Short mmCIF file of C-alpha atoms in Angstrom, two decimals:
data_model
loop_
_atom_site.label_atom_id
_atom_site.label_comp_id
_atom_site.label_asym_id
_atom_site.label_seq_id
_atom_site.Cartn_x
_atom_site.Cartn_y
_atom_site.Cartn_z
CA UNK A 1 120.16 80.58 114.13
CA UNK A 2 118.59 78.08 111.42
CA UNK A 3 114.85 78.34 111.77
CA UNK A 4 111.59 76.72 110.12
CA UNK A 5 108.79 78.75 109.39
CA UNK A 6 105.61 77.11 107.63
CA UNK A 7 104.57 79.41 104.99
CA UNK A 8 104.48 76.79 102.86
CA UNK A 9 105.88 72.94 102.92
CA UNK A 10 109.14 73.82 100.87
CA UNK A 11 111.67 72.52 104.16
CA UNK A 12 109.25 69.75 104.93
CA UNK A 13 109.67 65.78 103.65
CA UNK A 14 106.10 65.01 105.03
CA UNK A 15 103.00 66.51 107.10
CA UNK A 16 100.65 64.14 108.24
CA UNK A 17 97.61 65.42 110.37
CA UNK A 18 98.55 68.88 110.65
CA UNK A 19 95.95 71.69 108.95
CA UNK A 20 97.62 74.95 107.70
CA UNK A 21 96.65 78.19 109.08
CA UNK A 22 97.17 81.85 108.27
CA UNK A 23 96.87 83.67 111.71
CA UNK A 24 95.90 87.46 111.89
CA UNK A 25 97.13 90.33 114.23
CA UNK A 26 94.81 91.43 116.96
CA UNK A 27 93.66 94.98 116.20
CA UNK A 28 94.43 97.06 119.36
CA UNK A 29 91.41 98.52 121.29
CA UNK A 30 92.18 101.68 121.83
CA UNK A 31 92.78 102.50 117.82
CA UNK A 32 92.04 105.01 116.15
CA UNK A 33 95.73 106.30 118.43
CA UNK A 34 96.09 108.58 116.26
CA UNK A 35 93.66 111.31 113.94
CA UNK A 36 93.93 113.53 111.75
CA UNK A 37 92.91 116.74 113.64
CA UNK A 38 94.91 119.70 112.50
CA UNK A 39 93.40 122.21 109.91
CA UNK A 40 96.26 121.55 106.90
CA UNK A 41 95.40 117.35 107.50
CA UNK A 42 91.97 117.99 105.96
CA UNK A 43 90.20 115.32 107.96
CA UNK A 44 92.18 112.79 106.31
CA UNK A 45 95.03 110.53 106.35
CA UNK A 46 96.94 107.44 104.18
CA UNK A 47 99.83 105.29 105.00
CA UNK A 48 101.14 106.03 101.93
CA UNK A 49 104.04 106.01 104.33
CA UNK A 50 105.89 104.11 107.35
CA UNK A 51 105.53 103.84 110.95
CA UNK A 52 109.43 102.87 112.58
CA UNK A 53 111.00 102.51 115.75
CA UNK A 54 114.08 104.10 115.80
CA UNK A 55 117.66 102.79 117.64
CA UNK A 56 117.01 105.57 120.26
CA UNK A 57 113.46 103.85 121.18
CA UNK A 58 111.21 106.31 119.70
CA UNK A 59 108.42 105.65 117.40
CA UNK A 60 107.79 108.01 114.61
CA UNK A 61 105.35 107.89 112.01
CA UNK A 62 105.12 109.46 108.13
CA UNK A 63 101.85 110.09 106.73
CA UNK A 64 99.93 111.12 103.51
CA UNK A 65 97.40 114.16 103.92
CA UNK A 66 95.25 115.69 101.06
CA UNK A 67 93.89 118.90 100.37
CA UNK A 68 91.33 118.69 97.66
CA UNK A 69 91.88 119.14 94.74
CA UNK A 70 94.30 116.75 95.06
CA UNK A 71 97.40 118.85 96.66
CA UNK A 72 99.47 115.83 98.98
CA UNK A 73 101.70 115.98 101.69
CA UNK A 74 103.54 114.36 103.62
CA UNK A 75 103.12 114.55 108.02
CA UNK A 76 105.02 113.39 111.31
CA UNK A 77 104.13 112.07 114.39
CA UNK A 78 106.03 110.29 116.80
CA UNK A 79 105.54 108.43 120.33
CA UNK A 80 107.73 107.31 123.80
CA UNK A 81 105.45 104.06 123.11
CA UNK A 82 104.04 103.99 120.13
CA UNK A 83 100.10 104.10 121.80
CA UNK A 84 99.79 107.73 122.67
CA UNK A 85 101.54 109.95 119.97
CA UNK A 86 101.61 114.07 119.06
CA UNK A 87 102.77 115.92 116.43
CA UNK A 88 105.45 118.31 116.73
CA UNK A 89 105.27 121.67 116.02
CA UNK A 90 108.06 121.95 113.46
CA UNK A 91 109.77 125.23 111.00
CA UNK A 92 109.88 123.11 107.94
CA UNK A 93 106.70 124.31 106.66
CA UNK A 94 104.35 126.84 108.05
CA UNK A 95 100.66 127.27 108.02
CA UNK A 96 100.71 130.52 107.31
CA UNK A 97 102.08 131.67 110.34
CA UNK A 98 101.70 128.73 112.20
CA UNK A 99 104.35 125.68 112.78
CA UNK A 100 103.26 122.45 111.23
CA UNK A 101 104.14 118.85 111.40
CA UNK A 102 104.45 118.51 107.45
CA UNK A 103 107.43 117.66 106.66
CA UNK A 104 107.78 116.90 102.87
CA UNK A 105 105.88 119.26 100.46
CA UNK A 106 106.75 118.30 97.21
CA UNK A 107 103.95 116.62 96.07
CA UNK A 108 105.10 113.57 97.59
CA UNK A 109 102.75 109.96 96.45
CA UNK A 110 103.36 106.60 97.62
CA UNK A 111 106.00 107.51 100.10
CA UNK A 112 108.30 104.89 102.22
CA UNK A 113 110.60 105.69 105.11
CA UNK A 114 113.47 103.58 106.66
CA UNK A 115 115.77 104.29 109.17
CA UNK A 116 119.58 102.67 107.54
CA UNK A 117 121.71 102.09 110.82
CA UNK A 118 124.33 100.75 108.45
CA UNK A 119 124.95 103.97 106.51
CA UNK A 120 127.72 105.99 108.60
CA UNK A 121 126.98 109.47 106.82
CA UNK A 122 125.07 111.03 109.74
CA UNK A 123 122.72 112.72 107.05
CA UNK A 124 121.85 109.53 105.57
CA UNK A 125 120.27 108.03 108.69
CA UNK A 126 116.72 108.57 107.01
CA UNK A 127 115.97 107.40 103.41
CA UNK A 128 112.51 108.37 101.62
CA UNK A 129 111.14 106.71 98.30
CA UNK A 130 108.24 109.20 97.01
CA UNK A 131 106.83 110.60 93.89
CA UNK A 132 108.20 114.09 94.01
CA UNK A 133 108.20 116.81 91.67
CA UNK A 134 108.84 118.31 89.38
CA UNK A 135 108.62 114.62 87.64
CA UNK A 136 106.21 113.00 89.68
CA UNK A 137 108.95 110.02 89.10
CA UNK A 138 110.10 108.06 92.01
CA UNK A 139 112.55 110.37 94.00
CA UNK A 140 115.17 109.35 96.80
CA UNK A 141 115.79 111.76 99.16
CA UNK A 142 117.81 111.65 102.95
CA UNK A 143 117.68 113.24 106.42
CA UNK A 144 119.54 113.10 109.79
CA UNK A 145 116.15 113.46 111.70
CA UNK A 146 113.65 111.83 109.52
CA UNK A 147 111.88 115.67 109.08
CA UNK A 148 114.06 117.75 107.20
CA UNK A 149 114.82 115.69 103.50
CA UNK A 150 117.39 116.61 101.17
CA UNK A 151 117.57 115.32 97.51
CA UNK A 152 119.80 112.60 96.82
CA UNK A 153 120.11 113.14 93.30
CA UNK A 154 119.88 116.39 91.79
CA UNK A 155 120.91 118.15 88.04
CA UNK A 156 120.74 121.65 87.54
CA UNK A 157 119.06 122.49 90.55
CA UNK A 158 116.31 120.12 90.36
CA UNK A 159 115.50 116.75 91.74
CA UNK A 160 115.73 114.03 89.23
CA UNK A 161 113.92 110.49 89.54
CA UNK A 162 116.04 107.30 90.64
CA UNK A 163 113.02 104.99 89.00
CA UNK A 164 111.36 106.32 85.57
CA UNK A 165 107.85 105.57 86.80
CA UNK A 166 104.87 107.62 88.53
CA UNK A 167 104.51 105.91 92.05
CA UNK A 168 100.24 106.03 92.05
CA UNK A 169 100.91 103.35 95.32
CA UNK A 170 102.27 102.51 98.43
CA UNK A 171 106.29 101.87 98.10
CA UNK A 172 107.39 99.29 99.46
CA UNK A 173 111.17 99.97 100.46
CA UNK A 174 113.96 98.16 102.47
CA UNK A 175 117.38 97.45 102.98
CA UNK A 176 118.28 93.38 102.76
CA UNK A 177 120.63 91.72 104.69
CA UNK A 178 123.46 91.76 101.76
CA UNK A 179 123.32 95.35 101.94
CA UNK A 180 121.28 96.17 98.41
CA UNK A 181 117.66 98.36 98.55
CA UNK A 182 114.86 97.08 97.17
CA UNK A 183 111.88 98.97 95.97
CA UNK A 184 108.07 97.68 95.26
CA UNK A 185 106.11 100.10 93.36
CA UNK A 186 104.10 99.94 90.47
CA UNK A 187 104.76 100.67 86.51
CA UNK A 188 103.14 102.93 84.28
CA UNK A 189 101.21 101.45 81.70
CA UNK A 190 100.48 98.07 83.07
CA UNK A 191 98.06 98.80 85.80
CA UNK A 192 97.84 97.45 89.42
CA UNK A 193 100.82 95.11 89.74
CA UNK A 194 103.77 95.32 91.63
CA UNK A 195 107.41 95.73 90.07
CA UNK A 196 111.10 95.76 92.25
CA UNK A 197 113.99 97.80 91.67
CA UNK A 198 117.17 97.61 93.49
CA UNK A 199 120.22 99.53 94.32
CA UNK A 200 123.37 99.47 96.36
CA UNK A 201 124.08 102.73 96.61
CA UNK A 202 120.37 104.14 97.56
CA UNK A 203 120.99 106.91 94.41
CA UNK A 204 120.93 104.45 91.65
CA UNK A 205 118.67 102.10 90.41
CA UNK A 206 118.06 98.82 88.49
CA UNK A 207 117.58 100.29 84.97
CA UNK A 208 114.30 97.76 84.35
CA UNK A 209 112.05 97.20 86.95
CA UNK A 210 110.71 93.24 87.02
CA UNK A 211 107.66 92.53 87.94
CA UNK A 212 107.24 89.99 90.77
CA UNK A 213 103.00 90.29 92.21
CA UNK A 214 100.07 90.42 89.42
CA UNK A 215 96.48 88.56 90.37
CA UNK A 216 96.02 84.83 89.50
CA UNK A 217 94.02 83.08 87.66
CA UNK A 218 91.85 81.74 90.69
CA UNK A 219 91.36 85.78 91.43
CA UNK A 220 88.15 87.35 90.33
CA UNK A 221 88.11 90.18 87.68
CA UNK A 222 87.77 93.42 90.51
CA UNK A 223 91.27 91.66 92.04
CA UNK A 224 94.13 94.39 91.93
CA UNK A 225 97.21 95.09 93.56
CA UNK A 226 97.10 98.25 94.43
CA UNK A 227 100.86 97.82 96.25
CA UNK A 228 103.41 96.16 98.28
CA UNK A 229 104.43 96.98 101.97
CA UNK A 230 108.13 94.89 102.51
CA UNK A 231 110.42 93.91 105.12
CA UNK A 232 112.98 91.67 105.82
CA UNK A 233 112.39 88.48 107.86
CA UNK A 234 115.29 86.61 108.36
CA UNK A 235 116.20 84.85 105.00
CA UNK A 236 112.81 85.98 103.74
CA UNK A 237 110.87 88.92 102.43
CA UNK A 238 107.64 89.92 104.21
CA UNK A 239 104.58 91.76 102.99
CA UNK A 240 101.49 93.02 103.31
CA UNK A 241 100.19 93.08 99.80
CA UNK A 242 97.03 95.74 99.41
CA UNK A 243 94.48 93.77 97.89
CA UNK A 244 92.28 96.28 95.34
CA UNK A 245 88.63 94.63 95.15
CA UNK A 246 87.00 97.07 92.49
CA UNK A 247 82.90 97.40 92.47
CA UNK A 248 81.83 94.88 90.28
CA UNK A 249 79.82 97.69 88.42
CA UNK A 250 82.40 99.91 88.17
CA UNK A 251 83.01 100.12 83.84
CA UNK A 252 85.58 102.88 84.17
CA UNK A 253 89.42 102.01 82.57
CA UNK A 254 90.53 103.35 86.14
CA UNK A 255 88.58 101.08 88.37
CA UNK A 256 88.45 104.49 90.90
CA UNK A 257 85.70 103.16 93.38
CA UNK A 258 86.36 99.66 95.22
CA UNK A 259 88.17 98.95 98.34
CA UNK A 260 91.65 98.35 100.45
CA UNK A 261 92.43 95.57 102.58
CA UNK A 262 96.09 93.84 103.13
CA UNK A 263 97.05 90.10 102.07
CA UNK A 264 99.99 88.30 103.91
CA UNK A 265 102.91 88.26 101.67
CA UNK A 266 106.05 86.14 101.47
CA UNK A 267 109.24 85.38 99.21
CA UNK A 268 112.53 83.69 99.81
CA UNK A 269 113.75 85.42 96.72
CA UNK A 270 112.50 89.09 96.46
CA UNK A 271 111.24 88.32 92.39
CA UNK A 272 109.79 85.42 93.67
CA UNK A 273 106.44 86.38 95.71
CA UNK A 274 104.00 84.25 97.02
CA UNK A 275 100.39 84.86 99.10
CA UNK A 276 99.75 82.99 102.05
CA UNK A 277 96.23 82.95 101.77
CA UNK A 278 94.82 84.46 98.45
CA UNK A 279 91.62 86.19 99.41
CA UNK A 280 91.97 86.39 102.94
CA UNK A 281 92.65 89.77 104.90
CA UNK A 282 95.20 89.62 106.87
CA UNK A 283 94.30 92.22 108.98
CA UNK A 284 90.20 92.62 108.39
CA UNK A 285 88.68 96.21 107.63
CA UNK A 286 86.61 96.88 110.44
CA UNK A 287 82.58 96.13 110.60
CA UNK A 288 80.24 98.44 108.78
CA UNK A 289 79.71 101.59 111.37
CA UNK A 290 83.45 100.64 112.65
CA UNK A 291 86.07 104.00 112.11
CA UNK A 292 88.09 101.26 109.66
CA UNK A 293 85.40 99.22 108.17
CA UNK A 294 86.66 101.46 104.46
CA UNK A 295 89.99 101.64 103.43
CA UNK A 296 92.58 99.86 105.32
CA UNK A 297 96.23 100.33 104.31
CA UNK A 298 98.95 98.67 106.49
CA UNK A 299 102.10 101.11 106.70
CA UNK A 300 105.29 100.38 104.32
CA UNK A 301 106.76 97.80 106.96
CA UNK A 302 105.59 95.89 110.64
CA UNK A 303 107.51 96.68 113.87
CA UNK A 304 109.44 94.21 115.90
CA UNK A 305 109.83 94.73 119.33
CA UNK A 306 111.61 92.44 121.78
CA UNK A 307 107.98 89.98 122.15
CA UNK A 308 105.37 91.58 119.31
CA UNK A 309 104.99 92.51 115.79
CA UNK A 310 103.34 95.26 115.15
CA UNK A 311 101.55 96.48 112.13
CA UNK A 312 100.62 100.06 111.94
CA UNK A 313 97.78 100.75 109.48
CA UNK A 314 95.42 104.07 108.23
CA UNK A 315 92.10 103.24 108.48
CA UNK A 316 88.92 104.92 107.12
CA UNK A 317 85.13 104.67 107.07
CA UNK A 318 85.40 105.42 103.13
CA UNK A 319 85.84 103.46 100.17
CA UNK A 320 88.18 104.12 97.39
CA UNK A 321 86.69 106.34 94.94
CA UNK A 322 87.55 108.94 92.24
CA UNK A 323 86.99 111.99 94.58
CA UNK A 324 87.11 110.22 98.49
CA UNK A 325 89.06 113.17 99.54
CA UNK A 326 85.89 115.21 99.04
CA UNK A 327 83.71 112.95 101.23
CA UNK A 328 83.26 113.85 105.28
CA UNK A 329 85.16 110.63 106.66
CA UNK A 330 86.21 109.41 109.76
CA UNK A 331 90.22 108.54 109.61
CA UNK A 332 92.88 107.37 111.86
CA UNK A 333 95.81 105.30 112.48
CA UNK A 334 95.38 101.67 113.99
CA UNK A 335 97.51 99.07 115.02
CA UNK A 336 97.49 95.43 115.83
CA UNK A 337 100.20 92.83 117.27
CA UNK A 338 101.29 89.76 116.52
CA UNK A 339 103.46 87.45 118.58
CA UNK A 340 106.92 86.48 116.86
CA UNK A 341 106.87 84.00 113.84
CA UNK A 342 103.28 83.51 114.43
CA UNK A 343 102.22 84.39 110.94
CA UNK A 344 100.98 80.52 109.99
CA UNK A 345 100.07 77.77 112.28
CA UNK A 346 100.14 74.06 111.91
CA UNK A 347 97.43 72.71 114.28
CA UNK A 348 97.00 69.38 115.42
CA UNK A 349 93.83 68.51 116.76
CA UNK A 350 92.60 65.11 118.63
CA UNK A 351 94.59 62.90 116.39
CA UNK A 352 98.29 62.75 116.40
CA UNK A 353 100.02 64.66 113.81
CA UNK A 354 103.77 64.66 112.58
CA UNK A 355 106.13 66.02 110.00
CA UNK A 356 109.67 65.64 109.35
CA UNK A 357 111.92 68.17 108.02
CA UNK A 358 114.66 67.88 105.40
CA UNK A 359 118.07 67.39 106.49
CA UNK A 360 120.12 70.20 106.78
CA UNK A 361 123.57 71.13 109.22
CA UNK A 362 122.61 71.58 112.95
CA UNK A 363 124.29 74.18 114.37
CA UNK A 364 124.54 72.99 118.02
CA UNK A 365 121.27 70.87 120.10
CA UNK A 366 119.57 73.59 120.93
CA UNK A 367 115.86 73.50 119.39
CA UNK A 368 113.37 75.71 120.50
CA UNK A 369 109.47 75.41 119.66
CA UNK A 370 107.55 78.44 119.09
CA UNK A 371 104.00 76.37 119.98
CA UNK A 372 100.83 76.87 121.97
CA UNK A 373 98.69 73.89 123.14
CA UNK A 374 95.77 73.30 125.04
CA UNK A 375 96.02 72.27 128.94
CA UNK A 376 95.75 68.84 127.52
CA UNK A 377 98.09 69.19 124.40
CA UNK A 378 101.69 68.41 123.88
CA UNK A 379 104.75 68.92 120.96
CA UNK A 380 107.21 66.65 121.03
CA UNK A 381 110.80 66.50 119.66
CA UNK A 382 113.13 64.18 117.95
CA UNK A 383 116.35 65.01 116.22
CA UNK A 384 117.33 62.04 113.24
CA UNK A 385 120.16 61.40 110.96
CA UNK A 386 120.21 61.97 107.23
CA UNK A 387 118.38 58.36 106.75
CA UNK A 388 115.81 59.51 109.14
CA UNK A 389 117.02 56.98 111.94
CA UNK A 390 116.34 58.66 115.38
CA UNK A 391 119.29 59.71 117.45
CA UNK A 392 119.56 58.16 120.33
CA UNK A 393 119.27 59.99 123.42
CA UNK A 394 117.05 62.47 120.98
CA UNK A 395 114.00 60.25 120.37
CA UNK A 396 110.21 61.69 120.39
CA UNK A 397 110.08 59.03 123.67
CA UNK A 398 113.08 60.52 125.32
CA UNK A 399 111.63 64.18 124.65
CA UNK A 400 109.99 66.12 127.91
CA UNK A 401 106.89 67.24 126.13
CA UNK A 402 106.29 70.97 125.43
CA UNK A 403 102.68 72.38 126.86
CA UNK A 404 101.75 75.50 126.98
CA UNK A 405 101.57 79.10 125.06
CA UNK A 406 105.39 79.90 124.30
CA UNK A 407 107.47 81.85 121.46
CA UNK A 408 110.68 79.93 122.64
CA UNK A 409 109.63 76.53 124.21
CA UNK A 410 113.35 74.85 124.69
CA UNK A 411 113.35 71.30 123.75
CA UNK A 412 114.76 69.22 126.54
CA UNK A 413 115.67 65.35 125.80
CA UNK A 414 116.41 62.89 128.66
CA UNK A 415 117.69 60.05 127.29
CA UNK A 416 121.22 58.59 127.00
CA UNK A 417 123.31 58.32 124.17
CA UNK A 418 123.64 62.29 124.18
CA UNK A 419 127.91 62.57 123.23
CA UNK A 420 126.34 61.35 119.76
CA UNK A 421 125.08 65.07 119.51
CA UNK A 422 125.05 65.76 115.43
CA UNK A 423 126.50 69.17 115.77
CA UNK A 424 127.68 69.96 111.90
CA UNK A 425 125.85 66.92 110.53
CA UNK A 426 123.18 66.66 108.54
CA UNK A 427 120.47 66.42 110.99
CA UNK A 428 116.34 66.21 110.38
CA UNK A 429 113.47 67.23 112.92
CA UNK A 430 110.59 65.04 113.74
CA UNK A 431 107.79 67.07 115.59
CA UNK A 432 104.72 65.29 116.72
CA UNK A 433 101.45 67.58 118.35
CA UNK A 434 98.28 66.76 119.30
CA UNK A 435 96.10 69.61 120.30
CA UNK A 436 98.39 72.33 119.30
CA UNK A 437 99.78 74.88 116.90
CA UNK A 438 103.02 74.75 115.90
CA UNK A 439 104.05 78.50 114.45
CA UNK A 440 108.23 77.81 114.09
CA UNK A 441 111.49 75.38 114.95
CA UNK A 442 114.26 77.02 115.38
CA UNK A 443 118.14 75.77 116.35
CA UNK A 444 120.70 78.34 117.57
CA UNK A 445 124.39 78.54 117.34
CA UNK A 446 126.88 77.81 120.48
CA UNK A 447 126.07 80.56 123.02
CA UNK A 448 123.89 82.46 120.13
CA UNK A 449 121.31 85.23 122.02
CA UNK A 450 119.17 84.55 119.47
CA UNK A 451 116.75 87.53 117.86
CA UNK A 452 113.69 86.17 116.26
CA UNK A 453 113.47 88.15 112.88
CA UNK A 454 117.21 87.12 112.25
CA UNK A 455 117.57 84.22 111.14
CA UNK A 456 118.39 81.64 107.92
CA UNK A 457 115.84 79.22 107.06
CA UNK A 458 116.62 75.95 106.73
CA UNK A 459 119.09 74.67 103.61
CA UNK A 460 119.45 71.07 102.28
CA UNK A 461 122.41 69.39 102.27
CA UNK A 462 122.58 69.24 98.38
CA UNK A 463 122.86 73.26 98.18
CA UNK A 464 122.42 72.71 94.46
CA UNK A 465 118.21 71.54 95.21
#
């Protein structure tokens, strides 16, 4: 499957009446769905950590406690249906006497969880990035069940760091399509930015972390980056970069007291990161009073299910500070959806709009529009040759218009002229709205079950551009 997403205008020759817009999940309802409850969770809880679905269906969930002063851990929770959830009582470590759902005890800081269905050693089914002791240095470790972690690299009995640096963030961690891990996490001694590291073989590590995510010149000074969530997206990276915005008074080195909110991330290249909208919350800390309206701190990666996205997120009524695990706070874990692709629109209001895309090598006719329109609004189609001529059979005017609210809107044509179908040849897409949002255009292979997060984008012709 080729498909267009509009992040930015990079596959487009022209855009003519369409306005760009960064959508945002809907929070669900019913959130906080999960709290932090239990005596050793202290009343608190970070997603310094992951929320997953795993191949069996189950959702589980890893999650930073604190005990003050400072003492972190790392917790499990998991869910039939990722709504209502519990936390097992597990052996791993005890309460005194009493079972607990910790599952990682060694001082664990910025921690990132996937589940690697392409790894066949049965123990490796879990990976965890964390700052572990006795270093404090990023640490890989593995597990068959995602709750008991073994070391991946260890020297005389101890665990040794894959990445020479002191995770104080979120990790971002995943496993690309070609196979290599990539890590997001930050380097000591040149503040909040974010730096990538990659491996092939999960134990180790690119020997110089590059750093791909500081704050521009249009931010203001309190702008940070306190981390990177990341995922993969088809030919592209997603994330959900956690924007620091330090009090303005604040005249400490550290910047301790400010607050946490996630930007919408993208690259096609993981060293090459762009923000969709600089200084605009993707997902919005909640309204003052609200259980979320401090912190808010989406989890390492989203969740894609068969017809949402789902990003899990800790959320607090407290503000970053130098001691916040001190203060009485209300904490939880949220969650909002997003339908598939829908991450920016193009809308077209009253006026007709149209772009064109660059030509690239259609895989077979079959276009789909992921579009919504008002009861009055229409897309239209039209496949063209390199030159831009329209195809016959394939014009705009031949084109049964697309209404409606619809991840997959098939494009159906009903003109003649159709065994001129440019199957292999460089082929270009004219889409025309008016009163609608366009969100993606995708083309599948012959007899392709397509899955939405798989996917390349669009390539010119010239593969040299």
């Amino acid at each position: 499957m080729k498909k267009l997403l509009f992040f930015d205008y990079r596959e487009l020759e022209y855009v003519e009446g369409f306005a760009r817009a960064v959508e945002s999940p809907v929070k669900d309802a019913g959130a906080p769905l999960l709290r932090p409850e239990l005596p050793w969770e202290h009343g608190n809880m970070q997603m310094f950590g992951s929320v997953l679905r795993g191949a069996d269906g189950r959702f589980r969930a890893w999650y930073e406690v604190v005990e003050a002063p400072w003492r972190v851990r790392l917790a499990y929770a998991e869910s039939d249906d990722g709504l209502r959830w519990h936390k097992p009582e597990l052996d791993v470590f005890r309460d005194g006497r009493q079972p607990t759902n910790i599952v990682f005890d060694g001082e664990p800081l910025g921690s990132a969880v996937i589940e690697d269905r392409e790894d066949p050693r049965p123990e490796y089914r879990f990976k965890l990035l964390t700052g572990a002791a006795p270093s404090g240095c990023v640490s890989a470790f593995h597990s068959a069940d995602g709750m008991r972690w073994e070391s991946a690299r260890m020297f005389g009995g101890r665990v040794q760091p894959v990445i020479a640096t002191a995770p104080d963030c979120p990790i971002g961690f995943l496993r690309a399509p070609d196979g290599r891990f990539a890590a997001y996490h930050r380097m000591a001694g040149y503040g909040r930015r974010v730096f990538r590291s990659e491996s092939w073989d999960f134990a180790h590590w690119s020997g110089e972390p590059r750093m791909v995510l500081e704050p521009d010149a249009g931010d203001p000074p309190q702008t940070q980056f306190y981390g990177l969530g990341a995922c993969a997206y088809g030919s592209y990276e997603l994330g959900t970069l956690w924007i620091y915005a330090t009090d303005p008074e604040d005249r400490e080195s550290g910047k301790p007291h400010g607050l946490q909110t996630p930007e919408l991330t993208y690259a096609r290249v993981g060293t090459a990161w762009h923000r969709a909208e600089p200084g605009t919350a993707f997902i919005r800390n909640g309204a003052p009073g609200e259980w979320d309206c401090g912190n808010l701190q989406a989890a390492s990666q989203p969740v894609f299910l068969d017809d949402e996205i789902r990003y899990y997120y800790a959320g607090t009524n407290v503000r970053h500070s130098r001691h916040w695990e001190l203060e009485p706070q209300e904490a939880g874990l949220g969650m909002a959806r997003l339908k598939p692709d829908r991450f920016v629109a193009l809308r077209a209001g009253e006026a007709p709009a149209e772009l064109g895309t660059i030509a690239f090598k259609a895989p077979s006719v079959d276009v789909f529009v992921n579009a919504r329109t008002a009861a009055d609004g229409e897309i239209r189609a039209e496949l063209q040759d390199a030159e831009a001529r329209p195809l016959a059979g394939f014009t705009a005017g031949d084109c049964r218009p697309i209404n409606g609210d619809g991840t997959a809107h098939r494009v159906e044509w009903r003109g003649a002229g159709q065994a001129e179908a440019p199957i292999g040849q460089p082929t270009r897409i004219r889409l025309t709205g008016r009163r609608a949002s366009a969100y993606s255009v995708f083309v599948t292979e012959p007899g392709e079950t397509p899955v939405y997060h798989q996917f390349e984008a669009l390539r010119p012709e010239n593969e040299a551009w």
